[in-house]
Coordinates of N, CA and C in Angstrom, one line a residue:
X157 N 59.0 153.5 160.4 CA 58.2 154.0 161.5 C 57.2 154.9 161.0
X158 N 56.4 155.0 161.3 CA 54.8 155.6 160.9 C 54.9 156.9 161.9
X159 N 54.3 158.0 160.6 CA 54.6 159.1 161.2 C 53.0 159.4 162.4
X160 N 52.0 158.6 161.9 CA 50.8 158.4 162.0 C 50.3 158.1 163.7
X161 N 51.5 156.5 163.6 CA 51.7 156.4 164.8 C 53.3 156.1 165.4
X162 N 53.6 157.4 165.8 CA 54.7 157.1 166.1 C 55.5 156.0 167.9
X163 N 54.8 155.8 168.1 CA 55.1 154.9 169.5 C 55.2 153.2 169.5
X164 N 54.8 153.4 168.1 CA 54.5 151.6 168.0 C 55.6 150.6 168.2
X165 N 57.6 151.0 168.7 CA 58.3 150.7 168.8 C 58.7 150.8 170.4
X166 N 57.6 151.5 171.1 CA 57.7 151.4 172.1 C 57.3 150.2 172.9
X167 N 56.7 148.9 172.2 CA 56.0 148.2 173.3 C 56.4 147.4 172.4
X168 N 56.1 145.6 172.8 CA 56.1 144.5 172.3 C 55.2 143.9 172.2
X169 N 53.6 144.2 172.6 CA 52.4 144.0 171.9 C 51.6 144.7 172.8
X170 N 50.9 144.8 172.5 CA 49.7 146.0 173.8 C 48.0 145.3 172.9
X171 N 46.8 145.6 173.8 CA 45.6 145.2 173.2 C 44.8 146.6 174.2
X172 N 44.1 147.2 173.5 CA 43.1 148.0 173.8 C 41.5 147.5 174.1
X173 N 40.9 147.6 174.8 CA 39.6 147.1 174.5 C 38.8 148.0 175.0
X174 N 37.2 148.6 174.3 CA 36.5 149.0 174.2 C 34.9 149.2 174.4
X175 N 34.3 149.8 175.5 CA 33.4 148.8 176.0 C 32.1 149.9 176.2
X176 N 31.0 150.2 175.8 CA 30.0 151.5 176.2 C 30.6 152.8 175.8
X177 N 31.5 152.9 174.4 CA 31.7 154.4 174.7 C 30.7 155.1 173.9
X178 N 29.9 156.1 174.2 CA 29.2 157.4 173.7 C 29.9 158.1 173.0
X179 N 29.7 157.7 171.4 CA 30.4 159.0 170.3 C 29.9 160.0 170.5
X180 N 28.7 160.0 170.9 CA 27.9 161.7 170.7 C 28.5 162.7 171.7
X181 N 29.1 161.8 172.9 CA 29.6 162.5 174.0 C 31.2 162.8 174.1
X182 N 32.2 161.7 173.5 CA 33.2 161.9 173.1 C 33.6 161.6 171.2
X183 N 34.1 162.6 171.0 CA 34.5 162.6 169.7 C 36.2 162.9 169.3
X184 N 36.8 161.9 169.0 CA 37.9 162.1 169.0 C 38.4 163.7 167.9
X185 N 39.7 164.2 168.3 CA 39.6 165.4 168.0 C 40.1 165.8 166.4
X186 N 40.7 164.2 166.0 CA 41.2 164.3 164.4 C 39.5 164.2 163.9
X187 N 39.0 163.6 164.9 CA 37.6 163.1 163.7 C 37.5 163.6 162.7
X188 N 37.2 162.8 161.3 CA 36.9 162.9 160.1 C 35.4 163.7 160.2
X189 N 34.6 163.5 160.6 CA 32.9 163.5 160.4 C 32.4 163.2 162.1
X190 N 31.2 163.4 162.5 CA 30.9 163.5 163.8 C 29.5 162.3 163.5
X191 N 30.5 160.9 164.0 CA 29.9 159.7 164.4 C 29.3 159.6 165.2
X192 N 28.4 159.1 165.3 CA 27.6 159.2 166.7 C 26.8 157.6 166.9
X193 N 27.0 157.0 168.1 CA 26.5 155.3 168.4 C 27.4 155.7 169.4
X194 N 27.0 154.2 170.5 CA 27.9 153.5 170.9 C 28.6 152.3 170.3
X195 N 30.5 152.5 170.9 CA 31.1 152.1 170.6 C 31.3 150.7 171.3
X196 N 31.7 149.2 171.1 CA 32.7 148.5 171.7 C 33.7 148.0 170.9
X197 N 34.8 147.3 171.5 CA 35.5 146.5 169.9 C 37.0 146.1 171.0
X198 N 37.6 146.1 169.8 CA 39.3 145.7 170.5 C 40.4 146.2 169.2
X199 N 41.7 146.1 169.7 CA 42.6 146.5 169.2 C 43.6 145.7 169.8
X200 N 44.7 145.0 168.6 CA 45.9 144.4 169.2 C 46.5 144.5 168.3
X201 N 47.8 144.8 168.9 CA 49.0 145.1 168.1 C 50.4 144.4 168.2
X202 N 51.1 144.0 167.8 CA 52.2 143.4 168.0 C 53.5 144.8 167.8
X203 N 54.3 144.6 168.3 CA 55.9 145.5 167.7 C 55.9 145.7 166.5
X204 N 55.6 147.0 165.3 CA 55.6 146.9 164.1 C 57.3 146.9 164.1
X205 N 58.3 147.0 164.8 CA 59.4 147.3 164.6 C 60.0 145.9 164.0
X206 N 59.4 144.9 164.4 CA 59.5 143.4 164.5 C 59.9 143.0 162.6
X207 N 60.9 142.2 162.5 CA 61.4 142.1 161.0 C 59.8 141.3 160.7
X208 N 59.1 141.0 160.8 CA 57.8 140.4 160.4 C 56.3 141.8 160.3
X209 N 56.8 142.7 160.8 CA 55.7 144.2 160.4 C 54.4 143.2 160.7
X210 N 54.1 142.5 161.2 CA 52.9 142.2 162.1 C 51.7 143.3 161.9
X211 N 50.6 143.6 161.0 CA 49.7 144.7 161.8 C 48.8 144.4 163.1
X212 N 48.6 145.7 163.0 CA 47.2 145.9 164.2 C 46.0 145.2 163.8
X213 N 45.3 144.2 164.6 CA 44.3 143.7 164.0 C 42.5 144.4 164.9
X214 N 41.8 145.0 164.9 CA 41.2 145.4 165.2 C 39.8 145.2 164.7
X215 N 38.5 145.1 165.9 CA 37.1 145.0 165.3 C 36.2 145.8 166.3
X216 N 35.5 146.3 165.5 CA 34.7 147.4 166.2 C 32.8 147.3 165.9
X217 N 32.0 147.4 166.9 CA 31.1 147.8 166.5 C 30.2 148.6 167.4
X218 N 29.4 149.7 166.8 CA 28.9 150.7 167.0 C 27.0 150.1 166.9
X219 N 26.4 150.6 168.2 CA 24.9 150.3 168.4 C 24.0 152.0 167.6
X220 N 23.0 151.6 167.5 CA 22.2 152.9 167.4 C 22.7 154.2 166.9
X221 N 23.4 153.9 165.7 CA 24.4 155.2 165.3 C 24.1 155.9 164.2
X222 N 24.5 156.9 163.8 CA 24.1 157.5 162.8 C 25.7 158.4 162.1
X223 N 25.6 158.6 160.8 CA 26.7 159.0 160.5 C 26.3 159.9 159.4
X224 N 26.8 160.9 159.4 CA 26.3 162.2 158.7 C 27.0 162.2 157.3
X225 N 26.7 161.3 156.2 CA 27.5 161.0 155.0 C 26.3 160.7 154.0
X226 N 26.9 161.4 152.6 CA 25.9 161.7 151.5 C 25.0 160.2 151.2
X227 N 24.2 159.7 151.1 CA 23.6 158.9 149.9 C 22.6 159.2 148.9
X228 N 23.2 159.6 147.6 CA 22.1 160.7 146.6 C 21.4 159.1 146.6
X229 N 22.1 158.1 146.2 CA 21.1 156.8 145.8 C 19.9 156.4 146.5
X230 N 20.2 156.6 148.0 CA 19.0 156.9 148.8 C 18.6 158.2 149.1
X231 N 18.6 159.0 148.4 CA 18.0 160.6 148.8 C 18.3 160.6 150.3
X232 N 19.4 160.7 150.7 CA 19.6 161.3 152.3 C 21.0 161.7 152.3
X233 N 20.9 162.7 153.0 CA 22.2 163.2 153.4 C 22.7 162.3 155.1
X234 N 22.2 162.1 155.7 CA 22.6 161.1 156.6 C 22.1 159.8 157.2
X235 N 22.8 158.8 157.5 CA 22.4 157.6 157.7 C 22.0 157.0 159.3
X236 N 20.9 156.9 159.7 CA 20.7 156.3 161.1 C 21.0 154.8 161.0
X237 N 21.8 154.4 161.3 CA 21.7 152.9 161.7 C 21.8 151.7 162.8
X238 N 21.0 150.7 163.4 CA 21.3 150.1 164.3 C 22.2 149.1 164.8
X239 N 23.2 148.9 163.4 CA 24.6 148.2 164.0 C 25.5 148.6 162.7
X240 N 27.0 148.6 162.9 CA 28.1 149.0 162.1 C 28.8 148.2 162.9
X241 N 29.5 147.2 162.0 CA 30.6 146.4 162.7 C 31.8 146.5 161.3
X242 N 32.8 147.0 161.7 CA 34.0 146.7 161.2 C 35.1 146.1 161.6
X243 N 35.9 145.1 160.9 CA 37.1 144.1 161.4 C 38.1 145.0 159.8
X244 N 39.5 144.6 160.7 CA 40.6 144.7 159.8 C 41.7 144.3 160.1
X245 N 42.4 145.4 159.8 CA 44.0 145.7 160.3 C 45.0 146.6 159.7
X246 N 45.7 146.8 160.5 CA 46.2 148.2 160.6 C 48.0 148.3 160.4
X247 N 48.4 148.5 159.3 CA 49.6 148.3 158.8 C 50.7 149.6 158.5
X248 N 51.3 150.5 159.6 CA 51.8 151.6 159.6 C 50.5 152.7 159.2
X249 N 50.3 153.2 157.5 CA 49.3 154.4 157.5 C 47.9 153.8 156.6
X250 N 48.0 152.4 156.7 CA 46.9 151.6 155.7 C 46.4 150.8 156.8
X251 N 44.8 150.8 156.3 CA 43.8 150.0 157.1 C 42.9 149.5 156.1
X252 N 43.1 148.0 156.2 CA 42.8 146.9 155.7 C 41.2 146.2 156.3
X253 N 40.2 147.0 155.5 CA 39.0 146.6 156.5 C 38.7 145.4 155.6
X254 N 38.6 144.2 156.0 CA 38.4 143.0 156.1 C 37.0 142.8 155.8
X255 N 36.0 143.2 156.6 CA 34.6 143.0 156.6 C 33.9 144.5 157.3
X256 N 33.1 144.8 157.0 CA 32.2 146.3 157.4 C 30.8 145.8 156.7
X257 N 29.9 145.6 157.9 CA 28.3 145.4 157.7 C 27.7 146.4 158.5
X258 N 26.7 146.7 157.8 CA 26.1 148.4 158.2 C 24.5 147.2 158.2
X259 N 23.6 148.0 159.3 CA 22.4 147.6 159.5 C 21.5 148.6 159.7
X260 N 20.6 149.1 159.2 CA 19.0 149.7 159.5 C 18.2 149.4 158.9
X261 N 17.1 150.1 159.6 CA 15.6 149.8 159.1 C 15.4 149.4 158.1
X262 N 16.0 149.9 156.6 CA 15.7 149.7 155.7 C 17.1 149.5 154.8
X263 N 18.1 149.7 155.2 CA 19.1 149.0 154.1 C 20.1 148.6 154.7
X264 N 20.7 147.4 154.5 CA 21.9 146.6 154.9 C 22.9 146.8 154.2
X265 N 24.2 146.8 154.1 CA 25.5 147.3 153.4 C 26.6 146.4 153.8
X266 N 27.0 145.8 152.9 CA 28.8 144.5 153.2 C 30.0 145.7 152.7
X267 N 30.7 146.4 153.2 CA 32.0 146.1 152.2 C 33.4 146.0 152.6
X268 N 34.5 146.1 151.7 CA 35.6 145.8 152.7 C 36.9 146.9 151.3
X269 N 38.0 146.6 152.2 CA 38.7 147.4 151.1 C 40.1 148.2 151.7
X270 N 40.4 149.2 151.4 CA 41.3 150.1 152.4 C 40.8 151.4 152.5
X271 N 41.7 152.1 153.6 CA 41.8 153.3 154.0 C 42.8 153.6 154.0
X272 N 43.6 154.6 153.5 CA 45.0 155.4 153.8 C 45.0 156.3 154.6
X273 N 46.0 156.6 155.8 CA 45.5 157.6 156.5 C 46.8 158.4 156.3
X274 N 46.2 159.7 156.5 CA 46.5 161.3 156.2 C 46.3 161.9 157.6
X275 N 47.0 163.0 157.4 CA 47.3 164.1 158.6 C 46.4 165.4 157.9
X276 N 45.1 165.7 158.1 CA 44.6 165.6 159.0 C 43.8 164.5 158.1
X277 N 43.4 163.5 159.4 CA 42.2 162.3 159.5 C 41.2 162.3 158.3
X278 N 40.7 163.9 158.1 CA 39.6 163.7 157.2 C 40.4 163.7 155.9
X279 N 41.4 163.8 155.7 CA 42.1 163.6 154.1 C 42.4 162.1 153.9
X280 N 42.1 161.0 154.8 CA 42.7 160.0 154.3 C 41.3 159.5 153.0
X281 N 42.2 158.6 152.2 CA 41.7 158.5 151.0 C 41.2 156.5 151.1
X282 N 40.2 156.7 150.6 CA 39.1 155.7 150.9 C 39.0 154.7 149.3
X283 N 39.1 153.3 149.6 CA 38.8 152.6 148.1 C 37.8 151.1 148.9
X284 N 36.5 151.3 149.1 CA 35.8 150.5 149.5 C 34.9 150.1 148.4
X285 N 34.7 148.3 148.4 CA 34.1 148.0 147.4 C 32.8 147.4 148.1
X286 N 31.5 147.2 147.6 CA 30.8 146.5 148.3 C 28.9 146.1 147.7
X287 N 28.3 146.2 148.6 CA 26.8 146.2 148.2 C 25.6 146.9 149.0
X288 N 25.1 147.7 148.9 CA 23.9 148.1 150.0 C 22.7 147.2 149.0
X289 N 21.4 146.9 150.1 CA 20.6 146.5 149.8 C 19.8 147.0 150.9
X290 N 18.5 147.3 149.7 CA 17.2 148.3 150.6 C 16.2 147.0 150.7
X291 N 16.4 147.3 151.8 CA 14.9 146.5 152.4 C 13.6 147.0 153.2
X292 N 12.6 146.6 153.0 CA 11.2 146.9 153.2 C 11.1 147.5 154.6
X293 N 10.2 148.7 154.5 CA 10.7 148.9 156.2 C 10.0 148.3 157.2
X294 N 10.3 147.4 158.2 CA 10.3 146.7 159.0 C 10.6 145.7 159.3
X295 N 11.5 145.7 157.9 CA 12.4 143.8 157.7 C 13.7 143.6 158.4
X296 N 13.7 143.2 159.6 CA 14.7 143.5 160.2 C 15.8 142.3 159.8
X297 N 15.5 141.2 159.0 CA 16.6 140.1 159.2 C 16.6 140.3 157.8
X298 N 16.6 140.8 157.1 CA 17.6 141.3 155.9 C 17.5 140.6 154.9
X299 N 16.3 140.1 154.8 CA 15.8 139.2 153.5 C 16.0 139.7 152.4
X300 N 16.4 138.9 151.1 CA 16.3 139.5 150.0 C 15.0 139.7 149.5
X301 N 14.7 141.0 149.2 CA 13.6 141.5 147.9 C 13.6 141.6 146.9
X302 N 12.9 141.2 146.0 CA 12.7 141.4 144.8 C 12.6 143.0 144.2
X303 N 13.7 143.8 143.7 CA 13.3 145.3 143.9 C 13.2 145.6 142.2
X304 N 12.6 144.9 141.3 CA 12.4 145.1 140.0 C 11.1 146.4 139.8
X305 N 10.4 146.1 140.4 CA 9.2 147.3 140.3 C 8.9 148.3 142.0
X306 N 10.3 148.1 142.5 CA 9.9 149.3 143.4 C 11.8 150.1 143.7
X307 N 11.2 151.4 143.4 CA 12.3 152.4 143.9 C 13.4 152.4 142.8
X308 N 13.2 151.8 141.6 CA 13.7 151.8 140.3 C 15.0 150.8 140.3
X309 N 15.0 150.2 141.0 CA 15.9 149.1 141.6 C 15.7 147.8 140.7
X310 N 16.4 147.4 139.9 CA 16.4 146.0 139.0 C 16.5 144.8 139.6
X311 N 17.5 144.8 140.9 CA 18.0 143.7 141.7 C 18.2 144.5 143.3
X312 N 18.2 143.7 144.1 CA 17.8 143.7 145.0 C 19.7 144.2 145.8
X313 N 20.9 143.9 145.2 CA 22.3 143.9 146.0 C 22.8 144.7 144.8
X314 N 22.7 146.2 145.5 CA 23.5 147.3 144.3 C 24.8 147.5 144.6
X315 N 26.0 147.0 143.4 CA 27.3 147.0 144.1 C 27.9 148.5 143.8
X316 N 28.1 148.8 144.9 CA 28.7 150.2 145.3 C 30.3 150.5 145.4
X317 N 30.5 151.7 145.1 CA 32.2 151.9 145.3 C 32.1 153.1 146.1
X318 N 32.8 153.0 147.3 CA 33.3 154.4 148.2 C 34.6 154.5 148.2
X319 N 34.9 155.6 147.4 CA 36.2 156.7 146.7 C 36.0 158.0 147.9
X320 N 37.1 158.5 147.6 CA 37.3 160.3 147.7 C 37.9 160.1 149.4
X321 N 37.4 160.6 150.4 CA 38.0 161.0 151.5 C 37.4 160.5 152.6
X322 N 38.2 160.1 153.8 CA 37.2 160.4 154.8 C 36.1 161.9 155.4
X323 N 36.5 162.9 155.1 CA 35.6 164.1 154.8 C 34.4 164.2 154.3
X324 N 35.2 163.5 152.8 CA 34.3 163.5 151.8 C 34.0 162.5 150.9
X325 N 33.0 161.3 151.4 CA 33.4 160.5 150.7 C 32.3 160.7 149.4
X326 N 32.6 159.4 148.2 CA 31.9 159.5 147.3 C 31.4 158.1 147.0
X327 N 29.8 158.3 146.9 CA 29.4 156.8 146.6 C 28.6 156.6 145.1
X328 N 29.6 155.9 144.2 CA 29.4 155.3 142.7 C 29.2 154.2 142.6
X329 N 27.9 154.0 141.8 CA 27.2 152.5 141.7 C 28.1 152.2 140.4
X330 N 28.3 150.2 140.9 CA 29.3 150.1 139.5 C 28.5 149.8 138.5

């Protein structure tokens, strides 16, 4: 039983679903970092008590959001973007993101990987593998560029590693 979530033997499947919520306006109170978009998505869970440990399968995506996290690679300390979708699943204190595609103006991002979650929320420890790619600004459908002679970029899909925390994460190009 998960100390994380402890109720999940209370029910025999339950589904959440999520429809217009305002991060800027509500922010959950473990929050790691102060997200900000609208939210929709879903959540379903079966009985983890169940001799088959079933996880939570869940997918989320967030409109017009911004999230307050380092990128030295992009010289910014925070990211505006106009879509974040994540899918996974959720297995007692592990979360299995499946797929996470990040969208703005100018760079698009794939990755997938785990989360471990910790008491408090901002200590869970992060191993995401993936790619951002900067694109021209006004390129909204995410063409590939040739980035050999601009912004010191060799190839156009830089594979990225996010380590360290949800607090604090860290982003190392591999």
């Amino acid at each position: 039983r998960s100390t994380l979530f402890p109720y999940t033997t209370l029910f025999r499947s339950a589904e959440l679903s999520l429809a217009g919520i305002d991060l800027d306006k509500w922010t959950p109170p473990l929050a790691a970092t102060h997200l900000k978009g609208v939210v929709s998505g879903w959540v379903r869970a079966k009985n983890n008590a169940a001799p088959t440990h079933d996880p939570a399968g869940f997918s989320m995506t967030i409109k017009n959001g911004a999230l307050p996290i380092p990128l030295p690679l992009f010289q910014r300390s925070a990211l505006d973007f106009s879509s974040l979708t994540v899918a996974g699943s959720i297995n007692t204190a592990t979360v299995t993101v499946t797929s996470m595609t990040l969208k703005s103006d100018d760079i698009s991002a794939e990755f997938s990987g785990t989360i471990r979650l910790a008491q408090p929320l901002a200590h869970s420890s992060l191993s995401l593998q993936g790619t951002i790619t900067r694109r021209p600004q006004g390129d909204k459908k995410n063409t590939p560029v040739d980035r050999s002679k601009r912004h010191g970029f060799a190839k156009s899909a830089i594979p990225v590693i996010i380590e360290g925390t949800l607090g604090a994460p860290r982003f190392n190009v591999k």
